[in-house]
CSV table of C-alpha atoms (C1' of nucleotides) in Angstrom, one decimal:
chain,number,residue,atom,x,y,z
A,1,MET,CA,135.0,14.1,281.1
A,2,ILE,CA,135.3,17.4,282.9
A,3,ALA,CA,135.5,17.5,286.8
A,4,LEU,CA,134.5,20.5,288.7
A,5,ALA,CA,136.4,20.9,292.2
A,6,ASP,CA,134.5,23.3,294.5
A,7,CYS,CA,135.7,24.2,298.0
A,8,ASN,CA,133.0,23.8,300.6
A,9,ASN,CA,131.9,26.9,302.3
A,10,PHE,CA,135.2,28.3,301.2
A,11,TYR,CA,135.7,31.5,303.5
A,12,ALA,CA,134.3,29.8,306.5
A,13,SER,CA,136.5,26.7,306.0
A,14,CYS,CA,139.7,28.9,305.7
A,15,GLU,CA,138.9,30.6,309.0
A,16,ARG,CA,138.5,27.3,310.4
A,17,VAL,CA,141.9,26.1,309.6
A,18,PHE,CA,143.5,28.0,312.3
A,19,ARG,CA,140.7,27.3,314.7
A,20,PRO,CA,140.1,23.7,314.7
A,21,ASN,CA,137.9,24.1,317.8
A,22,LEU,CA,135.3,25.6,315.5
A,23,ASN,CA,134.8,22.5,313.6
A,24,ASP,CA,131.2,21.4,314.0
A,25,LYS,CA,130.3,25.0,315.2
A,26,PRO,CA,128.3,27.4,313.2
A,27,VAL,CA,130.7,30.0,311.4
A,28,VAL,CA,129.9,33.0,309.1
A,29,VAL,CA,132.1,35.4,307.3
A,30,LEU,CA,130.8,39.0,306.7
A,31,SER,CA,131.5,41.3,303.8
A,32,ASN,CA,133.4,44.6,303.8
A,33,ASN,CA,132.3,46.9,306.7
A,34,ASP,CA,130.6,43.9,308.2
A,35,GLY,CA,127.6,44.7,305.9
A,36,CYS,CA,126.3,41.3,305.0
A,37,VAL,CA,126.8,37.6,305.0
A,38,ILE,CA,129.0,36.2,302.5
A,39,ALA,CA,129.9,32.7,303.6
A,40,ARG,CA,128.3,30.2,306.0
A,41,SER,CA,129.4,26.9,307.5
A,42,ASN,CA,126.8,24.1,307.1
A,43,GLU,CA,125.9,24.6,310.8
A,44,ALA,CA,125.0,28.2,310.1
A,45,LYS,CA,123.0,27.3,307.0
A,46,VAL,CA,120.9,25.0,309.1
A,47,LEU,CA,120.3,27.8,311.5
A,48,GLY,CA,118.5,29.5,308.6
A,49,ILE,CA,121.1,32.2,308.0
A,50,LYS,CA,120.8,33.4,304.3
A,51,MET,CA,123.5,34.4,301.9
A,52,GLY,CA,123.7,38.0,301.3
A,53,GLU,CA,121.5,38.8,304.3
A,54,PRO,CA,122.4,42.1,306.0
A,55,ALA,CA,124.4,41.4,309.2
A,56,PHE,CA,122.2,43.8,311.4
A,57,LYS,CA,119.1,41.8,310.7
A,58,SER,CA,120.7,38.5,311.8
A,59,ARG,CA,122.4,39.9,314.9
A,60,ASP,CA,119.9,38.2,317.0
A,61,ILE,CA,120.3,34.8,315.5
A,62,PHE,CA,124.2,35.3,315.8
A,63,ASP,CA,123.8,36.0,319.6
A,64,ARG,CA,121.4,33.4,320.4
A,65,ASN,CA,123.1,30.4,318.8
A,66,GLY,CA,126.7,31.6,319.7
A,67,ILE,CA,127.7,31.8,315.9
A,68,HIS,CA,131.3,32.7,315.4
A,69,VAL,CA,131.3,35.7,313.1
A,70,PHE,CA,134.4,36.8,311.3
A,71,SER,CA,135.2,40.0,309.2
A,72,THR,CA,136.7,39.2,305.6
A,73,ASN,CA,140.3,38.5,305.2
A,74,PHE,CA,140.7,38.2,301.4
A,75,ALA,CA,144.5,38.1,301.6
A,76,LEU,CA,144.1,34.8,303.5
A,77,TYR,CA,141.5,33.3,301.2
A,78,GLY,CA,143.7,34.2,298.2
A,79,ASP,CA,146.6,32.3,299.8
A,80,PHE,CA,144.5,29.2,300.5
A,81,SER,CA,143.1,29.3,297.0
A,82,ASN,CA,146.7,29.4,295.5
A,83,ARG,CA,147.6,26.3,297.5
A,84,VAL,CA,144.5,24.4,296.5
A,85,MET,CA,144.7,25.3,292.8
A,86,SER,CA,148.4,24.5,292.6
A,87,ILE,CA,147.8,20.9,294.0
A,88,LEU,CA,144.9,20.5,291.5
A,89,SER,CA,147.0,21.6,288.6
A,90,ASP,CA,149.8,19.3,289.6
A,91,SER,CA,147.5,16.4,289.7
A,92,VAL,CA,145.6,16.6,286.4
A,93,PRO,CA,146.4,17.3,282.6
A,94,SER,CA,144.9,20.8,282.8
A,95,ILE,CA,142.8,23.0,284.9
A,96,GLU,CA,140.7,26.2,284.3
A,97,ILE,CA,140.5,28.3,287.5
A,98,TYR,CA,137.0,29.4,287.4
A,99,SER,CA,136.7,31.5,290.6
A,100,ILE,CA,138.6,31.7,294.0
A,101,ASP,CA,137.1,28.5,295.2
A,102,GLU,CA,136.4,26.5,291.9
A,103,ALA,CA,138.3,24.9,289.1
A,104,PHE,CA,137.3,22.8,286.2
A,105,MET,CA,139.6,20.0,285.6
A,106,ASN,CA,140.3,18.0,282.4
A,107,PHE,CA,140.0,14.3,283.2
A,108,ARG,CA,140.5,12.9,279.9
A,109,GLY,CA,142.9,9.9,280.0
A,110,ILE,CA,142.4,9.2,283.8
A,111,PRO,CA,141.5,5.8,284.5
A,112,ASN,CA,139.1,5.0,287.6
A,113,GLN,CA,138.0,8.6,287.7
A,114,GLU,CA,135.9,8.3,290.7
A,115,GLU,CA,138.9,6.6,292.8
A,116,PHE,CA,141.2,9.2,291.5
A,117,ALA,CA,138.7,12.0,292.6
A,118,ILE,CA,138.4,10.6,296.1
A,119,GLU,CA,142.1,10.4,296.6
A,120,LEU,CA,142.6,13.9,295.3
A,121,ARG,CA,140.0,15.2,297.6
A,122,LYS,CA,141.7,13.4,300.6
A,123,LYS,CA,145.0,15.0,299.4
A,124,ILE,CA,143.7,18.6,299.4
A,125,LEU,CA,142.0,18.2,302.7
A,126,GLN,CA,145.3,16.8,304.3
A,127,TRP,CA,147.7,19.4,302.8
A,128,THR,CA,145.5,22.4,303.0
A,129,GLY,CA,142.8,21.8,305.6
A,130,ILE,CA,140.1,22.7,303.0
A,131,PRO,CA,137.3,20.3,302.3
A,132,ILE,CA,136.3,20.1,298.6
A,133,SER,CA,133.6,18.3,296.6
A,134,ILE,CA,134.2,17.0,293.1
A,135,GLY,CA,131.5,16.4,290.3
A,136,ILE,CA,132.5,14.6,287.1
A,137,ALA,CA,130.4,14.4,283.9
A,138,PRO,CA,130.7,15.0,280.1
A,139,SER,CA,130.0,18.8,280.3
A,140,LYS,CA,130.6,21.7,282.4
A,141,THR,CA,126.9,22.3,283.3
A,142,LEU,CA,126.5,18.6,284.3
A,143,SER,CA,129.7,18.7,286.3
A,144,LYS,CA,128.1,21.6,288.3
A,145,VAL,CA,125.0,19.4,288.8
A,146,ALA,CA,127.4,16.5,289.8
A,147,ASN,CA,129.2,18.7,292.3
A,148,SER,CA,126.0,19.7,293.9
A,149,ILE,CA,125.0,16.1,294.4
A,150,ALA,CA,128.4,15.3,295.7
A,151,LYS,CA,128.1,18.1,298.3
A,152,LYS,CA,124.8,17.2,299.5
A,153,LYS,CA,124.5,13.4,299.2
A,154,ARG,CA,127.8,11.7,299.0
A,155,LYS,CA,129.8,11.0,302.1
A,156,ASN,CA,132.9,10.9,300.1
A,157,GLY,CA,132.4,14.2,298.4
A,158,VAL,CA,132.6,12.9,294.9
A,159,CYS,CA,129.8,12.2,292.3
A,160,ILE,CA,130.2,10.9,288.7
A,161,LEU,CA,127.5,11.3,286.1
A,162,MET,CA,128.3,9.1,283.3
A,163,ASP,CA,125.1,7.0,282.6
A,164,LYS,CA,122.5,9.0,280.4
A,165,HIS,CA,119.5,7.4,282.2
A,166,GLU,CA,120.8,7.8,285.6
A,167,THR,CA,121.6,11.5,284.8
A,168,LEU,CA,118.1,12.2,283.5
A,169,GLU,CA,116.7,10.8,286.7
A,170,TYR,CA,118.9,13.1,288.8
A,171,LEU,CA,117.8,16.0,286.6
A,172,LYS,CA,114.3,15.3,287.3
A,173,LEU,CA,115.1,15.9,291.1
A,174,PHE,CA,117.2,19.1,290.4
A,175,PRO,CA,115.4,22.4,290.8
A,176,VAL,CA,115.8,24.5,287.7
A,177,SER,CA,116.5,27.6,289.9
A,178,ASN,CA,119.6,25.8,290.9
A,179,LEU,CA,121.1,25.3,287.7
A,180,TRP,CA,124.3,27.1,286.4
A,181,GLY,CA,123.1,29.8,284.2
A,182,VAL,CA,119.5,30.2,285.6
A,183,GLY,CA,119.2,33.1,287.9
A,184,ARG,CA,116.3,34.9,289.6
A,185,LYS,CA,114.7,36.2,286.4
A,186,PHE,CA,114.8,33.1,284.3
A,187,SER,CA,113.8,31.0,287.1
A,188,LYS,CA,110.6,33.0,287.4
A,189,MET,CA,109.9,33.0,283.8
A,190,LEU,CA,110.5,29.0,283.8
A,191,GLU,CA,108.1,28.5,286.7
A,192,LYS,CA,105.6,30.5,285.0
A,193,ASN,CA,105.8,28.2,282.0
A,194,GLY,CA,105.6,25.1,284.0
A,195,ILE,CA,109.1,24.2,284.0
A,196,HIS,CA,110.2,23.2,287.6
A,197,ASN,CA,113.1,20.8,287.1
A,198,ALA,CA,116.2,20.5,285.1
A,199,TYR,CA,114.7,17.5,283.2
A,200,GLU,CA,111.7,19.5,282.1
A,201,LEU,CA,113.9,22.1,280.7
A,202,THR,CA,115.8,19.7,278.6
A,203,GLN,CA,112.6,18.8,276.9
A,204,LYS,CA,112.1,22.2,275.5
A,205,SER,CA,112.8,22.8,271.8
A,206,ASP,CA,116.0,24.6,270.7
A,207,ASN,CA,114.0,27.4,269.1
A,208,TRP,CA,112.1,28.1,272.4
A,209,LEU,CA,115.4,28.1,274.5
A,210,GLN,CA,117.2,30.4,272.2
A,211,LYS,CA,114.2,32.8,271.9
A,212,TYR,CA,113.6,33.0,275.7
A,213,MET,CA,117.0,32.5,277.2
A,214,SER,CA,119.3,33.6,274.4
A,215,ILE,CA,122.1,31.7,272.9
A,216,VAL,CA,123.8,31.1,276.4
A,217,GLY,CA,120.6,29.5,277.8
A,218,LEU,CA,120.5,27.1,274.7
A,219,LYS,CA,124.1,26.0,275.1
A,220,MET,CA,123.5,25.5,278.7
A,221,VAL,CA,120.6,23.0,278.0
A,222,LYS,CA,122.6,21.2,275.4
A,223,GLU,CA,125.2,20.6,278.0
A,224,LEU,CA,122.5,19.2,280.2
A,225,ARG,CA,121.6,16.8,277.4
A,226,GLY,CA,125.2,15.7,277.6
A,227,GLU,CA,126.8,17.7,274.7
A,228,SER,CA,129.7,19.8,275.7
A,229,CYS,CA,129.3,23.4,274.5
A,230,PHE,CA,131.5,25.4,277.0
A,231,ASP,CA,135.1,24.7,276.4
A,232,MET,CA,137.7,24.5,278.9
A,233,VAL,CA,139.8,27.8,279.1
A,234,ASN,CA,143.4,26.9,279.6
A,235,GLY,CA,146.0,29.3,280.9
A,236,TRP,CA,145.8,32.8,281.8
A,237,SER,CA,143.8,35.5,280.1
A,238,ARG,CA,143.9,39.2,280.1
A,239,LYS,CA,141.1,40.8,282.0
A,240,LYS,CA,138.7,42.8,279.8
A,241,SER,CA,137.8,45.1,282.5
A,242,ILE,CA,139.0,45.9,286.1
A,243,MET,CA,136.9,47.5,288.8
A,244,THR,CA,137.4,48.9,292.4
A,245,SER,CA,134.4,49.9,294.3
A,246,ARG,CA,133.4,50.2,297.8
A,247,THR,CA,130.5,51.0,300.0
A,248,PHE,CA,131.8,53.6,302.5
A,249,GLY,CA,131.8,52.9,306.4
A,250,HIS,CA,130.7,56.6,306.7
A,251,GLU,CA,128.4,58.5,304.4
A,252,ILE,CA,130.3,61.3,302.6
A,253,ASP,CA,128.6,64.6,302.0
A,254,ASN,CA,131.5,66.7,300.4
A,255,PHE,CA,133.3,66.9,297.2
A,256,LYS,CA,136.8,66.5,298.8
A,257,GLY,CA,135.9,63.3,300.6
A,258,LEU,CA,134.3,61.7,297.5
A,259,ALA,CA,137.3,62.8,295.5
A,260,GLN,CA,139.6,61.2,298.0
A,261,ALA,CA,137.8,57.8,297.9
A,262,LEU,CA,137.7,58.0,294.2
A,263,SER,CA,141.4,58.5,294.1
A,264,THR,CA,142.2,55.6,296.1
A,265,TYR,CA,140.0,53.3,293.8
A,266,ALA,CA,141.6,54.9,290.8
A,267,SER,CA,145.1,54.2,292.0
A,268,MET,CA,144.1,50.6,292.9
A,269,CYS,CA,142.9,50.0,289.5
A,270,ALA,CA,146.0,51.3,288.0
A,271,ALA,CA,148.0,49.1,290.2
A,272,LYS,CA,146.0,46.2,289.2
A,273,LEU,CA,146.6,47.0,285.6
A,274,ARG,CA,150.4,47.3,286.1
A,275,LYS,CA,150.4,44.0,287.8
A,276,GLU,CA,148.7,42.3,284.8
A,277,LYS,CA,151.0,44.3,282.5
A,278,SER,CA,148.1,46.0,281.1
A,279,CYS,CA,146.9,49.4,279.9
A,280,ALA,CA,143.4,50.8,279.7
A,281,LYS,CA,141.9,53.3,277.3
A,282,SER,CA,138.6,53.8,279.0
A,283,ILE,CA,137.9,54.8,282.5
A,284,HIS,CA,134.5,54.8,284.2
A,285,ILE,CA,133.5,56.2,287.4
A,286,MET,CA,130.4,55.8,289.4
A,287,ILE,CA,128.9,57.6,292.5
A,288,PHE,CA,125.9,56.4,294.4
A,289,THR,CA,123.8,57.6,297.3
A,290,ASN,CA,122.2,55.0,299.7
A,291,PRO,CA,119.6,53.1,297.6
A,292,PHE,CA,118.1,51.5,300.7
A,293,LYS,CA,117.1,54.9,302.0
A,294,GLN,CA,113.9,56.3,300.9
A,295,ASN,CA,113.7,60.1,300.3
A,296,TYR,CA,116.9,60.2,302.0
A,297,ARG,CA,117.7,63.7,300.9
A,298,MET,CA,117.9,62.5,297.3
A,299,ASN,CA,118.4,59.1,295.6
A,300,TYR,CA,121.0,59.7,293.1
A,301,LYS,CA,123.4,57.6,291.0
A,302,ALA,CA,125.7,58.9,288.3
A,303,SER,CA,128.5,57.7,286.1
A,304,LYS,CA,130.9,58.9,283.4
A,305,THR,CA,133.1,57.5,280.8
A,306,ILE,CA,136.4,58.9,280.0
A,307,ILE,CA,138.2,57.8,276.8
A,308,LEU,CA,142.0,58.3,276.6
A,309,ASP,CA,143.8,58.9,273.6
A,310,THR,CA,146.5,56.8,274.7
A,311,PRO,CA,146.1,53.7,277.0
A,312,THR,CA,147.8,54.0,280.4
A,313,ASN,CA,148.3,52.4,283.5
A,314,ASP,CA,149.7,55.4,285.2
A,315,GLY,CA,148.2,56.0,288.6
A,316,LEU,CA,148.5,59.7,288.7
A,317,GLU,CA,147.0,60.1,285.2
A,318,ILE,CA,144.1,57.9,286.0
A,319,VAL,CA,143.5,59.5,289.2
A,320,SER,CA,143.5,63.1,287.8
A,321,ARG,CA,141.1,62.0,285.0
A,322,CYS,CA,138.8,60.7,287.5
A,323,ILE,CA,138.6,63.7,289.6
A,324,ASP,CA,137.9,66.0,286.5
A,325,ALA,CA,135.1,63.6,285.5
A,326,LEU,CA,133.8,63.7,289.1
A,327,ARG,CA,133.4,67.5,288.8
A,328,SER,CA,130.9,67.0,286.1
A,329,ILE,CA,128.6,64.6,287.9
A,330,TYR,CA,128.9,65.6,291.6
A,331,ARG,CA,126.0,67.2,293.1
A,332,PRO,CA,126.4,69.0,296.5
A,333,ASP,CA,122.9,68.4,297.7
A,334,CYS,CA,123.5,64.6,298.0
A,335,ILE,CA,124.8,62.3,300.6
A,336,TYR,CA,127.1,59.5,299.0
A,337,LYS,CA,127.3,55.9,300.1
A,338,ARG,CA,129.4,54.3,297.5
A,339,ALA,CA,131.7,55.0,294.6
A,340,GLY,CA,133.6,53.1,292.2
A,341,VAL,CA,136.2,53.1,289.3
A,342,ILE,CA,136.2,50.7,286.2
A,343,VAL,CA,139.1,50.6,283.6
A,344,SER,CA,138.3,49.0,280.3
A,345,ASP,CA,139.3,48.6,276.8
A,346,ILE,CA,142.5,47.1,278.1
A,347,VAL,CA,145.4,46.3,275.9
A,348,PRO,CA,148.9,44.7,276.6
A,349,GLN,CA,151.2,47.2,278.2
A,350,SER,CA,154.0,46.3,275.5
A,351,GLN,CA,151.9,47.8,272.8
A,352,VAL,CA,150.8,51.2,272.3
A,353,GLN,CA,147.6,52.3,270.7
A,354,LEU,CA,148.0,55.3,268.3
A,355,THR,CA,145.2,57.4,266.8
A,356,PHE,CA,145.7,58.8,263.6
A,357,PHE,CA,143.8,61.7,261.9
A,358,HIS,CA,143.8,62.3,258.0
A,359,GLN,CA,142.2,65.0,255.9
A,360,HIS,CA,143.2,63.7,252.5
A,361,ALA,CA,141.4,60.9,250.7
A,362,ASP,CA,144.7,59.5,249.3
A,363,ILE,CA,145.7,58.3,252.6
A,364,GLU,CA,143.6,55.3,251.8
A,365,LYS,CA,146.4,54.1,250.0
A,366,ARG,CA,148.4,51.7,252.0
A,367,HIS,CA,151.7,53.3,251.3
A,368,HIS,CA,150.6,56.5,252.8
A,369,LEU,CA,149.4,54.9,255.8
A,370,MET,CA,152.5,52.8,256.2
A,371,ALA,CA,154.6,56.3,255.8
A,372,ALA,CA,152.5,57.5,258.6
A,373,VAL,CA,153.3,54.5,260.7
A,374,ASP,CA,156.9,54.9,260.0
A,375,LYS,CA,156.9,58.5,261.1
A,376,LEU,CA,155.3,57.4,264.4
A,377,ASN,CA,158.0,54.9,264.9
A,378,ASP,CA,160.6,57.6,264.2
A,379,GLY,CA,159.2,59.5,267.2
A,380,PHE,CA,157.2,61.9,265.0
A,381,GLY,CA,154.5,62.2,267.7
A,382,ARG,CA,150.9,61.7,267.7
A,383,MET,CA,148.6,62.1,264.7
A,384,LYS,CA,145.0,61.6,264.5
A,385,VAL,CA,143.3,59.9,261.7
A,386,ARG,CA,139.7,60.0,260.7
A,387,PHE,CA,138.6,57.5,258.2
A,388,ALA,CA,135.5,59.1,256.4
A,389,ILE,CA,135.9,57.0,253.4
A,390,ASN,CA,133.9,53.8,253.5
A,391,GLY,CA,136.0,51.9,250.9
A,392,PHE,CA,139.2,52.4,253.1
A,393,GLU,CA,137.5,50.6,256.0
A,394,LYS,CA,137.3,47.4,253.8
A,395,LYS,CA,140.9,47.7,252.6
A,396,TRP,CA,141.9,48.1,256.1
A,397,HIS,CA,140.5,44.9,257.1
A,398,LEU,CA,142.0,43.1,254.3
A,399,ARG,CA,145.3,44.1,255.6
A,400,GLN,CA,144.4,43.4,259.2
A,401,GLU,CA,147.2,40.8,259.6
A,402,LYS,CA,149.9,43.5,258.8
A,403,LEU,CA,148.5,46.0,261.2
A,404,SER,CA,146.5,43.8,263.6
A,405,PRO,CA,144.9,44.0,265.9
A,406,CYS,CA,142.9,47.0,265.0
A,407,TYR,CA,139.4,48.0,266.1
A,408,THR,CA,137.3,51.1,265.3
A,409,THR,CA,135.5,53.7,267.4
A,410,ARG,CA,132.7,56.1,266.2
A,411,MET,CA,135.1,59.1,265.8
A,412,SER,CA,138.2,57.5,264.8
A,413,ASP,CA,139.8,54.4,263.7
A,414,LEU,CA,142.5,53.1,265.9
A,415,LEU,CA,145.7,51.3,265.1
A,416,ARG,CA,147.7,49.3,267.4
A,417,ILE,CA,151.4,48.7,266.6
A,418,LYS,CA,154.5,47.5,268.4
A,419,TYR,CA,156.2,50.4,270.1
B,1,DT,C1',122.5,52.9,312.8
B,2,DC,C1',123.7,48.7,310.0
B,3,DT,C1',122.3,46.1,303.1
B,4,DG,C1',129.6,43.2,299.4
B,5,DG,C1',132.7,43.4,295.5
B,6,DG,C1',134.4,41.8,291.2
B,7,DG,C1',133.6,39.9,286.8
B,8,DT,C1',131.6,38.1,281.7
B,9,DC,C1',128.6,38.0,277.9
B,10,DC,C1',124.3,39.0,275.2
B,11,DT,C1',120.7,42.0,272.9
B,12,DA,C1',118.0,45.7,271.6
B,13,DG,C1',117.9,50.0,269.7
B,14,DG,C1',119.8,54.3,268.1
B,15,DA,C1',123.0,56.9,265.2
B,16,DC,C1',125.0,57.0,260.9
B,17,DC,C1',126.3,55.9,256.2
B,18,DC,C1',125.5,54.8,251.3
C,1,DT,C1',113.3,66.4,248.2
C,2,DC,C1',111.6,62.0,249.9
C,3,DT,C1',111.8,57.2,251.0
C,4,DG,C1',113.3,52.7,251.9
C,5,DG,C1',116.7,48.9,252.6
C,6,DG,C1',121.0,47.3,254.0
C,7,DG,C1',124.8,47.6,256.8
C,8,DT,C1',128.1,48.9,260.7
C,9,DC,C1',129.3,50.6,265.1
C,10,DC,C1',128.3,51.9,269.7
C,11,DT,C1',126.0,52.1,274.2
C,12,DA,C1',123.1,51.1,277.9
C,13,DG,C1',121.0,47.8,280.2
C,14,DG,C1',120.1,43.2,281.6
C,15,DA,C1',121.1,38.7,282.6
C,16,DC,C1',124.3,35.7,284.8
C,17,DC,C1',128.5,33.9,287.7
C,18,DC,C1',131.3,33.5,292.2
DNA sequence: TCTGGGGTCCTAGGACCC
DNA sequence: TCTGGGGTCCTAGGACCC
C-alpha cells in the first residue's frame, strides 16, 4: 500500500505556528512582490478567496473580513518541510518527497495501517505544529483521492481505500477535474465527452484513453482501477533542469537593467548547480513584456538557447553567456516585466563532457577513438569529432558500456568520460 | 498601479540520412 | 534525375504537477 502525506494549507500553516492567535482566523500568503494568492487557510477558502487570484482584486475582501495577509517566506517553509519530511522518513520503510509539502510513503509491511497513520499524524502535529492528512491506497493516484477525502471528510485526517467496491463508490462522487493528472484542458475535453466523475473515466477503454490522454492518462486510469503504474522513486535524483525567473517589482525599459536582472538569475542558477554538484551544457534565457497589458507599447517575448562546448557551473561564464545572448534578442522599444534563466543538459560535476571532431573515416575503428580519448586524458586539450558515418554510430552504441553514458546532438556526438 | 515560481514528461513534425 | 520508404535525432509546444 502507498500512503500520501500532504500538509494542510502548508504555507498558511507555517505562518500560524508562530502566531497561534491566528488559529481559526483567515490567513492568506501572497507570491513574490505580493502579486497573487498562493496559500489560504480553510477560513480564507470559505470566504471565496481563489488560488492564484491577483492580490489587487481581493484587497476588498481582505480588508472587509480582517484577513491576515503574509508575504512569502520560502526559507521558513523549507525549514518546516525538512522537519516534517525527516519525521516521516524516520517512521516508515521508505518515502518519496514529491513536493515541498507532500510525500509518498511505502506502507508495505505495516500492520494496522489506519491506526499507524493516525498516530503519525498526531506526532507531526505535536512535533512541528503542522497539520497533515494521510491517504492510503494501492496506487499513487488512488492515494491522492484518499488524501482528498481525508482532508474534507475525516475528522482524524486519515482515509484508507482498500475495498474495491467501496473505492468505486467514492470515485463516483469524485469530480474528474480534481484527479491527479487531469488539468484544465483534459477536464474540458472529458466533460464534453460526458465524463464527469472519476468512475466514469475508469469505464473508458484503454485505446480511447491512450488516444485522447496519452500514455500518462492511460496509466493514471489504470491506477484508479487499482493497478499501480507509477513507482515510488527512492532517494535523491539529479535535476534535469534548473530555473530562476522573476516578475520584476518595477518594469524595466533599458538594456542595462535587464542585463542586471538576468545576471542575478544566471548566477543563482550557477549556485544551484554547484549545490547539486552538477554542470550544465545548455543555457536558456527568456525575456517578457507584461502579457496582461494590451497594446502596452508592444507585447513581446523572446528566448535564446546557448549550447556550451563544455558543461559548466561557473557563475561568471554563465552570466557572460547570458548577456551575450541577451544582445541578440533585446528590443529597445519594449518595456520588460519578467525574465528568467534555465540551465539544462545537466551532468554530474565529477564528469567532463568532451566533444571530438574527426575528418578521417578510419576513426570509426575503436582503437583510433580510444587513442583520442587517451590523448585527452593526457591533457592534449579539446578536439571535436563529427561522426558523418552511419555505421560508426552503431558500433558506438555497441560499446556504450565502455564509454557510457553517451548521447548525440545534431552537429556532433558527445562523449563523456571520467576526468 | 497591482496577475508566482519551479519543475517533469509526452507528442507532433521537421530535418536529415540512406 | 525523381520518388518513396524507413529510420534517427532534435525542437517547440503543450499538457500536467505543486
